[in-house]
Tab-separated table of C-alpha atoms in Angstrom:
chain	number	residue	atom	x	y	z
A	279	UNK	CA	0.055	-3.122	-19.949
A	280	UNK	CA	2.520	-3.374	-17.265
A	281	UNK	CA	4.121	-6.623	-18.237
A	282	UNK	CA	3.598	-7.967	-14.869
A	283	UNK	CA	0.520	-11.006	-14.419
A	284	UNK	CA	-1.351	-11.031	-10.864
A	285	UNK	CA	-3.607	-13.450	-10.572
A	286	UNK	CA	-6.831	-14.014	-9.522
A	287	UNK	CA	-7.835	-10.735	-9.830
A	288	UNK	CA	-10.609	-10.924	-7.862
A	289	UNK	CA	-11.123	-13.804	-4.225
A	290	UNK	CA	-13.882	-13.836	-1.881
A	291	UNK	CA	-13.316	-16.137	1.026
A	292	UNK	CA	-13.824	-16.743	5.013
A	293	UNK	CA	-11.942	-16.362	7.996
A	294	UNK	CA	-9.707	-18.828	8.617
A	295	UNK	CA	-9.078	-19.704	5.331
A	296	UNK	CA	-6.021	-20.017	3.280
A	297	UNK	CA	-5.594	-18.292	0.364
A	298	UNK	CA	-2.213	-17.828	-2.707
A	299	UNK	CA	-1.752	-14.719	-4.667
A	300	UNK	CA	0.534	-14.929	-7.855
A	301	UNK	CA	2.499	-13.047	-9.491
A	302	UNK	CA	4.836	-13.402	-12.667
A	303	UNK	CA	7.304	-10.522	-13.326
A	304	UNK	CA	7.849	-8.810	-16.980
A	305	UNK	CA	10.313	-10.773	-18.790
A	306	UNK	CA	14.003	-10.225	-17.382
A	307	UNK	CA	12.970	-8.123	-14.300
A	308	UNK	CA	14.417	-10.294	-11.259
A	309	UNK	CA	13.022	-8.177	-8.225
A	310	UNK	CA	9.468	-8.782	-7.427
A	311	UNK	CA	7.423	-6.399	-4.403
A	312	UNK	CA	4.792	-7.791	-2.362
A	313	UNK	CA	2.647	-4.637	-1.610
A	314	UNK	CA	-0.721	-4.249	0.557
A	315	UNK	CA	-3.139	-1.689	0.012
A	316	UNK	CA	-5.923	-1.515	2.329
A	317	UNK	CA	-8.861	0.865	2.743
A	318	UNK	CA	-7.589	4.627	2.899
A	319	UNK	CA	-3.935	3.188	3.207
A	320	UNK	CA	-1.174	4.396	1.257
A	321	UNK	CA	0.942	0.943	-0.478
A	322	UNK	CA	2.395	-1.054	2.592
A	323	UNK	CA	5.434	-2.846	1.526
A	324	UNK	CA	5.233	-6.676	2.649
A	325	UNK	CA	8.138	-8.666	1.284
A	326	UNK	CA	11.005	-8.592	-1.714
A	327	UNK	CA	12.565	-11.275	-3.378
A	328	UNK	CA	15.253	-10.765	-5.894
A	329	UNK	CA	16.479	-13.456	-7.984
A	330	UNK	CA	14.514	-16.550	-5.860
A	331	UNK	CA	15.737	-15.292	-2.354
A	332	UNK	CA	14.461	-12.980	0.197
A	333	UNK	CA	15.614	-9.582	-0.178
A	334	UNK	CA	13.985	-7.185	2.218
A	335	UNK	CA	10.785	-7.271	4.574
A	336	UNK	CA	8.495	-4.703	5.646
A	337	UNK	CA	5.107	-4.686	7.653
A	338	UNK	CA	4.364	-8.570	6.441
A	339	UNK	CA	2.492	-10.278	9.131
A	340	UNK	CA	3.686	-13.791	10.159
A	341	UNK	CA	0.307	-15.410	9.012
A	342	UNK	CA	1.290	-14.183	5.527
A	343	UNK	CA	4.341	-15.780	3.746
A	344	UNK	CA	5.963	-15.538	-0.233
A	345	UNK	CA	7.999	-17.140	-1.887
A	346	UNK	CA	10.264	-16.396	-5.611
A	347	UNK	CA	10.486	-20.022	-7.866
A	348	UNK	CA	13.070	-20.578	-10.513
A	349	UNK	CA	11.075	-19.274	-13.346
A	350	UNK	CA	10.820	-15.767	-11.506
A	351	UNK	CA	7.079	-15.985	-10.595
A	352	UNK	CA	6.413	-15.139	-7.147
A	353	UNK	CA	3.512	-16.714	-4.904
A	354	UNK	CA	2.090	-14.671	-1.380
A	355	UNK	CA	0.162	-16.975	0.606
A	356	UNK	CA	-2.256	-15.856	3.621
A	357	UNK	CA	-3.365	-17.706	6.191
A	358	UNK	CA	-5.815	-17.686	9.066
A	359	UNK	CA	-7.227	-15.070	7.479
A	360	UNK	CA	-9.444	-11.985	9.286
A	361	UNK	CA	-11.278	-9.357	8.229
A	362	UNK	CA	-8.890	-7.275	8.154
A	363	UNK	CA	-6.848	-8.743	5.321
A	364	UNK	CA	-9.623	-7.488	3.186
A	365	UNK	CA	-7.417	-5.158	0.472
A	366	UNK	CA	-6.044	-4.658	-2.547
A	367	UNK	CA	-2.291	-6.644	-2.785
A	368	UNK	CA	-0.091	-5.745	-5.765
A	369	UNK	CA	2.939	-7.312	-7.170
A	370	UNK	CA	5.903	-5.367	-8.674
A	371	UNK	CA	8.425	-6.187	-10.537
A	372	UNK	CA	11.909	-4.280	-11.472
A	373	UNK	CA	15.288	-5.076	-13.569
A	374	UNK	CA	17.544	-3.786	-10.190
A	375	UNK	CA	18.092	-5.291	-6.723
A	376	UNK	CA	17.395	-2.137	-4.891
A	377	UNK	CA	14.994	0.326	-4.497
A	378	UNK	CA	16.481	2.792	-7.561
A	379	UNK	CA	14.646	2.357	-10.774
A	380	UNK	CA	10.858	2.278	-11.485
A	381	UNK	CA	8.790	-0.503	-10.131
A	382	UNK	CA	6.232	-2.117	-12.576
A	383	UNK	CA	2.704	-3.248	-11.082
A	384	UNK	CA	0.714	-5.469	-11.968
A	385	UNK	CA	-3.599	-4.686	-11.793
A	386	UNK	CA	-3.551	-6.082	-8.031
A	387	UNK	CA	-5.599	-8.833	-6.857
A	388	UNK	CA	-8.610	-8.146	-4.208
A	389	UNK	CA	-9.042	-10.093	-1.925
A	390	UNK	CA	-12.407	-10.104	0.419
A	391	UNK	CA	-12.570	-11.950	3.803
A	392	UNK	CA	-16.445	-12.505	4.814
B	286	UNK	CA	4.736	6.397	11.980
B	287	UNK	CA	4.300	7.789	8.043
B	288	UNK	CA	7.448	8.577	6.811
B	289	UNK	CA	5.919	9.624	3.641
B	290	UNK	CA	3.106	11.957	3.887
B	291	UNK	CA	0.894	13.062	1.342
B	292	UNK	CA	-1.743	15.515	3.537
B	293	UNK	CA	-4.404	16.324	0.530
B	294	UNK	CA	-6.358	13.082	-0.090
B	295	UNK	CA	-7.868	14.800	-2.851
B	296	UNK	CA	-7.427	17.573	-4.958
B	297	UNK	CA	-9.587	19.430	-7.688
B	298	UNK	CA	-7.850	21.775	-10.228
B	299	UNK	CA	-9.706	23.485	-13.444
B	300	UNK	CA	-8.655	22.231	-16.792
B	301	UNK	CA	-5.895	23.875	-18.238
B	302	UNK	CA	-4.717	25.212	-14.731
B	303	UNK	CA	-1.474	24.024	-12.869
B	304	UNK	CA	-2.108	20.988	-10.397
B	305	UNK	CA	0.376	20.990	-7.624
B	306	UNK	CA	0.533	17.984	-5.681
B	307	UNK	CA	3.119	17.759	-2.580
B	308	UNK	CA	4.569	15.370	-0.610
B	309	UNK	CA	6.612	15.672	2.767
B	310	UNK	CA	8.951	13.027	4.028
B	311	UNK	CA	10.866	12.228	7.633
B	312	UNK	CA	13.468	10.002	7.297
B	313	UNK	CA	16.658	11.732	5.557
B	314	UNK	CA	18.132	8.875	4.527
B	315	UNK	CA	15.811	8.735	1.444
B	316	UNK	CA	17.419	9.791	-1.518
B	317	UNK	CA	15.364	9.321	-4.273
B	318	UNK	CA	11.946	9.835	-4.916
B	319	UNK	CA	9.178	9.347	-7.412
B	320	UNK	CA	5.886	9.699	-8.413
B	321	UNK	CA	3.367	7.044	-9.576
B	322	UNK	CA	-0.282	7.733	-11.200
B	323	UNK	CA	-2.671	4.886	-10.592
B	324	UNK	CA	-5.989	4.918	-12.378
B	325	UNK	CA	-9.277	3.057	-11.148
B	326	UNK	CA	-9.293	-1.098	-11.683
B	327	UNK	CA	-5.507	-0.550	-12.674
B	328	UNK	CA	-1.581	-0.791	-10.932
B	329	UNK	CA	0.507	2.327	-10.148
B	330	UNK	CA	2.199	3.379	-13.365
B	331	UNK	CA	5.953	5.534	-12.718
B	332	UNK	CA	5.495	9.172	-13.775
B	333	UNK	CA	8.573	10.776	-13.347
B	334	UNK	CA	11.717	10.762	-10.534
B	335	UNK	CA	14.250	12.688	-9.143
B	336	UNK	CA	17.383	12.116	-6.947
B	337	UNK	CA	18.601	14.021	-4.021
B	338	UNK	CA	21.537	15.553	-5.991
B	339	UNK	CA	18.831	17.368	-8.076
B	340	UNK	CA	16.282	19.880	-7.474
B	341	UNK	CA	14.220	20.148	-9.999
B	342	UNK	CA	13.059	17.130	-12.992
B	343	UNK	CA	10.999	18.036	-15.900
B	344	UNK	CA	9.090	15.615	-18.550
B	345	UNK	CA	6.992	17.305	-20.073
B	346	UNK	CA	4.105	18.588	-18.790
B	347	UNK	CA	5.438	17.209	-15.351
B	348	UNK	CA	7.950	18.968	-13.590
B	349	UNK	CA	8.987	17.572	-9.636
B	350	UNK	CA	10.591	20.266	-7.160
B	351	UNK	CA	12.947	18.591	-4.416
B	352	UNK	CA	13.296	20.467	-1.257
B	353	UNK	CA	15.697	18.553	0.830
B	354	UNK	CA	15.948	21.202	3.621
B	355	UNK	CA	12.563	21.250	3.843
B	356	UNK	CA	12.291	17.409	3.337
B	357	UNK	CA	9.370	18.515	1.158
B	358	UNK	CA	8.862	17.472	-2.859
B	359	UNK	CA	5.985	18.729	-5.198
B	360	UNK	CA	4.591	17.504	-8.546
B	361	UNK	CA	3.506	20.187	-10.825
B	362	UNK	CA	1.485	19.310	-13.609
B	363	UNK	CA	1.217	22.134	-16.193
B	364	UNK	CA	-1.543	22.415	-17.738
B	365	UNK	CA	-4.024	20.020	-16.395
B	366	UNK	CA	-5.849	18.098	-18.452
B	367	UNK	CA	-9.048	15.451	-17.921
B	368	UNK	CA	-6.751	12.230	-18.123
B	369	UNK	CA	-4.772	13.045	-15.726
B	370	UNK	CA	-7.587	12.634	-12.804
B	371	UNK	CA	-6.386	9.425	-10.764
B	372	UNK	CA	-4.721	9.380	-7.327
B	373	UNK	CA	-1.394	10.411	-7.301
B	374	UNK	CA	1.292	8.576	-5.302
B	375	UNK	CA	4.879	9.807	-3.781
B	376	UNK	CA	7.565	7.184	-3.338
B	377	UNK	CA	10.676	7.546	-1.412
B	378	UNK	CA	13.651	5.097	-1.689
B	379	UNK	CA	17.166	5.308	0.504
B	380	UNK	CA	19.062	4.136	-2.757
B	381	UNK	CA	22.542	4.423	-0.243
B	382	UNK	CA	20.974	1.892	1.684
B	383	UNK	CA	20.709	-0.537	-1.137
B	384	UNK	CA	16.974	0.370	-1.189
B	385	UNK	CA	16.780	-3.019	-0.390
B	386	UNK	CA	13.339	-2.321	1.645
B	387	UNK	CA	11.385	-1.256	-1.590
B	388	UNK	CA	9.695	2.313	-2.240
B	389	UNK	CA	8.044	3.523	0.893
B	390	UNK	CA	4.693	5.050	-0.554
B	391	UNK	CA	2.733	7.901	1.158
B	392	UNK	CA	-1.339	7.596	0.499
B	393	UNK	CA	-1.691	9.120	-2.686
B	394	UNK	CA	-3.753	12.473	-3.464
B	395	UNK	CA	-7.014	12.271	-6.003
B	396	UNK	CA	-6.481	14.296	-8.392
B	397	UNK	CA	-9.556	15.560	-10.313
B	398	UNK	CA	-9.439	17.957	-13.589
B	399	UNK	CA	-12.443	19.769	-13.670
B	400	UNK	CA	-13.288	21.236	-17.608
């Protein structure tokens, strides 16, 4: 056990639907990682917050925002949704700002677009 | 553009053998690099790291070779055993950049431990 909650761990939806992805850290990290794994993709890094502000982005599409709240969990909210969202996101969480350290991941959630 | 490549999606090594996994990267401004294991229905879990100033880490039964000239790391698991079968992932991180842009991850090689 990781430390690190993602929730739900499973979503089936539609196109064009809306959809929110938590995540709450282990206890005292500060950093959580938005990451996207799709089908026969490597872990695409979407978004970092650190502390409750936007750290760093990567490859996050501008249907697809996050956000960090006071008590450290994390939310990643997709929109419009297409197929192609279909994958497996994963939050991670680490004591340090930057990228030096180990980054602890939570189980994922899946999400499914029909 | 991959700037992390891991080029053998899978790999199968007899039990009790050495597994060698590698992993090339582009952009020299990474400086430190890891390796996660992930396991089916699970996260990535760390497995060992290294920094640029070293060449060579060992934990164990884990050892990681850094190449920098080459731009070329390599996992070396020694000797293989049937739990460690799950896919394999190299991480790269520019730590003199902040590594404010989290761990760039390449695709991750299967690993699977024949007995």
């Amino acid at each position: 056990d990781s430390g690190v909650t993602q929730t739900p761990k499973h979503l089936i939806t539609a196109t064009g639907q809306r959809v929110t992805l938590r995540c709450s850290p282990r206890s005292g990290d500060l950093s959580v990682y938005w990451y996207q794994q799709s089908l026969d993709q490597g872990l695409q890094f979407l978004i970092q917050y650190y502390n409750g502000e936007e750290r760093a982005k990567g490859n996050i599409l501008e249907r697809f925002s996050a956000q960090q709240f006071p008590d450290l969990h994390s939310e990643l909210n997709l929109s419009s949704l297409e197929l192609g969202d279909s994958a497996l996101y994963f939050c991670a969480s680490s004591v340090y700002p930057g990228g030096l350290g180990e980054l602890f991941f939570g189980e994922g959630s899946r999400l499914t677009v029909l | 553009d991959q700037q992390v490549k891991q080029n053998s999606p899978s790999l199968s090594v007899q039990e009790g053998r050495i597994s060698i996994l590698n992993c090339d990267y582009t952009n020299s401004m990474f400086d430190y690099f890891l390796w996660y294991k992930k396991y089916p229905a699970e996260g990535p879990t760390f497995l060992i790291s290294i920094s640029s100033i070293k060449d060579k880490n060992e934990d164990g039964r884990f050892t990681v070779f850094l190449n920098k000239s080459a731009k070329h790391l390599s996992l070396h698991i020694v000797p293989s055993q049937p739990g460690d079968s799950a896919v394999y992932f190299c991480a790269a991180s520019g730590a003199v950049r902040g590594g404010a842009d989290g761990l760039t991850f390449g695709k991750g090689t299967h690993l699977i431990i024949q007995p």
